[in-house]
Amino acid sequence: MVSLWNPQRALAQETDGDCLDIWVKPEIQVEGLIAPPQFDNSKSSDQIAEVARQSGYARSLNQASLLGLTYAFTGPNIAVETKFREARNGKRCIRLERVKFSFGARSTDVYVARKYRQGSCAYDAILNHEMEHVRINERIVREYVPKIEKELAARSAAIRPFYTSDVKRAGQSIGNRLRFELDPLLDDFNAARLAANDAIDTTQSYTATYAKCSDW
């Protein structure tokens, strides 16, 4: 069962001066993941379009077939470390010690329709376009690392030591709280990434790509 963070419950956490004395500024580690692309030239245009639909790639949903696609899995992950001190009341005073957060491209799959074989002009034109998407994703990840570090540092520092009878559950609650509080910034990250990718998926861009080759 997942322990969900409850704002009202968080405000009611028991603490006192003795417990608050063990507070230290939590260490923050943020990793922006940039997985090297994996290339797939085995699928038809229709199959690539199906990959796009299943992945929720918005701009591709209305297209029956696709010549190429870049799909990056960007799920975030958070891990917290805590320390505690035994208290006279039979409970433990717990503090947040360290937060490790990762986000970005955990995997990147680049598809080129199998109709176009490696070494052909069309294959290279499609691949060059998809690699633009790869570079865009990498750039947005790098831009958001310092933003997430700043936000996570502020949110983590605001979590003061408190008493608990279940250290493991308390740690899970802290992690859930921080993940919840980061959601707006992660939404911004995803929106920025999609907007930057959409900017090169235009009629003008596709026309320019087609004009490079005659073997379509």
Short mmCIF file of C-alpha atoms in Angstrom, two decimals:
data_model
loop_
_atom_site.label_atom_id
_atom_site.label_comp_id
_atom_site.label_asym_id
_atom_site.label_seq_id
_atom_site.Cartn_x
_atom_site.Cartn_y
_atom_site.Cartn_z
CA MET A 1 0.00 0.00 0.00
CA VAL A 2 1.40 3.42 -0.97
CA SER A 3 1.55 6.06 1.74
CA LEU A 4 0.09 9.26 0.28
CA TRP A 5 1.06 12.64 1.66
CA ASN A 6 -1.79 14.50 3.31
CA PRO A 7 -1.28 18.29 3.74
CA GLN A 8 -3.55 18.51 6.79
CA ARG A 9 -1.81 15.61 8.46
CA ALA A 10 1.61 17.10 7.70
CA LEU A 11 0.68 20.32 9.51
CA ALA A 12 -0.20 18.29 12.60
CA GLN A 13 3.16 16.50 12.94
CA GLU A 14 4.31 16.40 16.55
CA THR A 15 7.58 18.10 17.40
CA ASP A 16 9.21 20.27 20.06
CA GLY A 17 12.41 22.20 20.72
CA ASP A 18 14.45 19.10 21.56
CA CYS A 19 13.41 17.42 18.32
CA LEU A 20 13.93 20.54 16.21
CA ASP A 21 17.49 20.81 17.53
CA ILE A 22 18.63 17.89 15.35
CA TRP A 23 17.72 19.67 12.10
CA VAL A 24 20.45 20.03 9.48
CA LYS A 25 20.20 21.32 5.94
CA PRO A 26 19.42 18.26 3.79
CA GLU A 27 21.86 17.26 1.06
CA ILE A 28 20.33 17.47 -2.42
CA GLN A 29 21.41 15.35 -5.38
CA VAL A 30 19.64 15.88 -8.71
CA GLU A 31 20.56 13.84 -11.77
CA GLY A 32 19.35 14.72 -15.24
CA LEU A 33 19.26 11.47 -17.18
CA ILE A 34 20.27 11.48 -20.84
CA ALA A 35 20.18 7.92 -22.16
CA PRO A 36 22.04 7.27 -25.42
CA PRO A 37 19.58 6.68 -28.27
CA GLN A 38 18.75 3.18 -29.44
CA PHE A 39 17.95 2.91 -33.15
CA ASP A 40 15.16 0.77 -34.64
CA ASN A 41 14.76 0.32 -38.41
CA SER A 42 12.54 -2.78 -38.18
CA LYS A 43 9.03 -1.29 -38.03
CA SER A 44 6.66 -0.14 -40.75
CA SER A 45 5.30 3.40 -40.84
CA ASP A 46 1.98 2.15 -39.45
CA GLN A 47 3.73 0.34 -36.59
CA ILE A 48 5.70 3.47 -35.72
CA ALA A 49 2.46 5.44 -35.62
CA GLU A 50 1.03 2.85 -33.23
CA VAL A 51 4.06 3.27 -30.95
CA ALA A 52 3.37 7.02 -30.99
CA ARG A 53 -0.30 6.54 -30.12
CA GLN A 54 0.45 4.15 -27.27
CA SER A 55 3.09 6.50 -25.85
CA GLY A 56 0.74 9.50 -25.96
CA TYR A 57 2.88 11.46 -28.39
CA ALA A 58 0.33 14.19 -29.06
CA ARG A 59 1.38 15.46 -32.49
CA SER A 60 1.41 11.96 -33.95
CA LEU A 61 -2.02 10.86 -32.76
CA ASN A 62 -3.83 12.15 -35.84
CA GLN A 63 -1.43 10.59 -38.31
CA ALA A 64 -2.12 7.16 -39.78
CA SER A 65 1.57 6.49 -40.40
CA LEU A 66 4.94 7.98 -39.51
CA LEU A 67 8.30 7.83 -41.24
CA GLY A 68 10.20 8.38 -38.00
CA LEU A 69 9.74 8.89 -34.28
CA THR A 70 11.81 9.69 -31.21
CA TYR A 71 10.33 8.34 -27.99
CA ALA A 72 11.97 9.22 -24.68
CA PHE A 73 10.73 7.67 -21.43
CA THR A 74 11.03 10.40 -18.80
CA GLY A 75 9.67 8.99 -15.53
CA PRO A 76 11.12 10.70 -12.40
CA ASN A 77 12.37 8.92 -9.28
CA ILE A 78 12.91 10.16 -5.73
CA ALA A 79 14.69 8.56 -2.78
CA VAL A 80 15.10 10.04 0.69
CA GLU A 81 17.45 9.20 3.53
CA THR A 82 16.61 10.03 7.13
CA LYS A 83 18.25 9.89 10.54
CA PHE A 84 16.56 9.67 13.89
CA ARG A 85 17.22 10.01 17.59
CA GLU A 86 15.52 8.02 20.30
CA ALA A 87 13.23 10.20 22.40
CA ARG A 88 12.18 9.89 26.02
CA ASN A 89 8.53 9.63 25.08
CA GLY A 90 9.08 6.22 23.45
CA LYS A 91 9.05 7.69 19.96
CA ARG A 92 11.82 8.68 17.61
CA CYS A 93 12.67 12.15 16.37
CA ILE A 94 13.32 11.88 12.63
CA ARG A 95 15.01 14.34 10.31
CA LEU A 96 15.53 14.48 6.55
CA GLU A 97 19.19 13.86 5.77
CA ARG A 98 19.48 13.49 2.01
CA VAL A 99 17.31 13.58 -1.12
CA LYS A 100 18.24 11.93 -4.41
CA PHE A 101 16.11 12.83 -7.41
CA SER A 102 16.47 11.75 -11.01
CA PHE A 103 14.49 12.71 -14.09
CA GLY A 104 14.91 12.96 -17.83
CA ALA A 105 15.40 10.39 -20.57
CA ARG A 106 15.70 6.98 -18.93
CA SER A 107 15.54 5.47 -22.41
CA THR A 108 15.44 6.97 -25.89
CA ASP A 109 14.22 4.99 -28.89
CA VAL A 110 14.67 6.42 -32.38
CA TYR A 111 12.57 4.81 -35.11
CA VAL A 112 13.02 5.07 -38.88
CA ALA A 113 10.51 3.25 -41.11
CA ARG A 114 11.95 0.01 -42.50
CA LYS A 115 11.02 1.10 -46.04
CA TYR A 116 14.11 3.31 -45.88
CA ARG A 117 17.32 1.35 -45.56
CA GLN A 118 20.45 2.58 -43.84
CA GLY A 119 22.66 4.57 -46.18
CA SER A 120 19.81 5.87 -48.32
CA CYS A 121 19.18 9.59 -48.61
CA ALA A 122 15.68 9.27 -47.14
CA TYR A 123 16.94 7.25 -44.16
CA ASP A 124 19.61 9.83 -43.40
CA ALA A 125 17.14 12.72 -43.74
CA ILE A 126 14.67 11.09 -41.35
CA LEU A 127 17.42 10.16 -38.90
CA ASN A 128 18.85 13.69 -38.92
CA HIS A 129 15.41 15.07 -38.08
CA GLU A 130 14.91 12.58 -35.24
CA MET A 131 18.36 13.38 -33.84
CA GLU A 132 17.24 17.00 -33.60
CA HIS A 133 14.54 15.74 -31.22
CA VAL A 134 17.18 13.86 -29.22
CA ARG A 135 19.27 17.02 -28.87
CA ILE A 136 16.21 19.06 -27.87
CA ASN A 137 15.36 16.58 -25.11
CA GLU A 138 18.94 16.68 -23.85
CA ARG A 139 18.94 20.49 -23.81
CA ILE A 140 15.67 20.75 -21.87
CA VAL A 141 16.88 18.22 -19.30
CA ARG A 142 20.06 20.24 -18.73
CA GLU A 143 18.07 23.47 -18.42
CA TYR A 144 15.84 22.02 -15.71
CA VAL A 145 18.50 20.43 -13.49
CA PRO A 146 19.33 23.71 -11.66
CA LYS A 147 15.63 24.64 -11.47
CA ILE A 148 14.76 21.35 -9.83
CA GLU A 149 17.80 21.55 -7.53
CA LYS A 150 16.68 24.97 -6.29
CA GLU A 151 13.06 23.94 -5.77
CA LEU A 152 13.95 20.66 -4.11
CA ALA A 153 16.46 22.33 -1.78
CA ALA A 154 13.86 24.84 -0.59
CA ARG A 155 11.15 22.22 -0.13
CA SER A 156 13.49 19.84 1.69
CA ALA A 157 14.81 22.52 4.05
CA ALA A 158 11.21 23.31 5.04
CA ILE A 159 10.71 19.79 6.42
CA ARG A 160 11.60 20.06 10.10
CA PRO A 161 12.30 17.12 12.43
CA PHE A 162 9.26 15.49 13.98
CA TYR A 163 8.34 12.58 16.21
CA THR A 164 7.25 9.27 14.76
CA SER A 165 6.65 5.71 15.91
CA ASP A 166 7.31 4.31 12.42
CA VAL A 167 10.55 5.55 10.86
CA LYS A 168 10.05 3.71 7.56
CA ARG A 169 6.54 5.06 7.07
CA ALA A 170 7.68 8.56 8.01
CA GLY A 171 10.43 8.41 5.38
CA GLN A 172 7.93 7.30 2.75
CA SER A 173 5.64 10.17 3.73
CA ILE A 174 8.49 12.67 3.31
CA GLY A 175 9.32 11.28 -0.13
CA ASN A 176 5.67 11.43 -1.19
CA ARG A 177 5.39 15.00 0.04
CA LEU A 178 8.43 16.16 -1.92
CA ARG A 179 7.29 14.34 -5.05
CA PHE A 180 3.86 15.98 -4.73
CA GLU A 181 5.41 19.42 -4.29
CA LEU A 182 7.64 18.97 -7.36
CA ASP A 183 4.72 18.08 -9.63
CA PRO A 184 4.11 21.65 -10.91
CA LEU A 185 7.76 22.07 -11.93
CA LEU A 186 7.82 18.64 -13.56
CA ASP A 187 4.69 19.60 -15.47
CA ASP A 188 6.56 22.70 -16.68
CA PHE A 189 9.49 20.52 -17.73
CA ASN A 190 7.28 18.20 -19.77
CA ALA A 191 5.41 21.13 -21.34
CA ALA A 192 8.69 22.82 -22.32
CA ARG A 193 10.02 19.60 -23.80
CA LEU A 194 6.89 18.96 -25.85
CA ALA A 195 6.69 22.57 -27.06
CA ALA A 196 10.33 22.56 -28.18
CA ASN A 197 9.82 19.29 -30.05
CA ASP A 198 6.58 20.48 -31.64
CA ALA A 199 8.43 23.55 -32.94
CA ILE A 200 10.38 21.39 -35.42
CA ASP A 201 7.44 19.16 -36.36
CA THR A 202 5.87 21.61 -38.78
CA THR A 203 4.74 21.54 -42.39
CA GLN A 204 7.70 23.74 -43.30
CA SER A 205 10.13 21.38 -41.58
CA TYR A 206 8.69 18.31 -43.26
CA THR A 207 8.73 20.03 -46.65
CA ALA A 208 12.40 20.90 -46.20
CA THR A 209 13.18 17.30 -45.22
CA TYR A 210 11.39 15.89 -48.28
CA ALA A 211 13.21 18.33 -50.57
CA LYS A 212 16.56 16.83 -49.60
CA CYS A 213 15.92 13.48 -51.28
CA SER A 214 14.27 11.84 -54.27
CA ASP A 215 14.02 8.26 -52.95
CA TRP A 216 10.81 8.58 -50.93
#
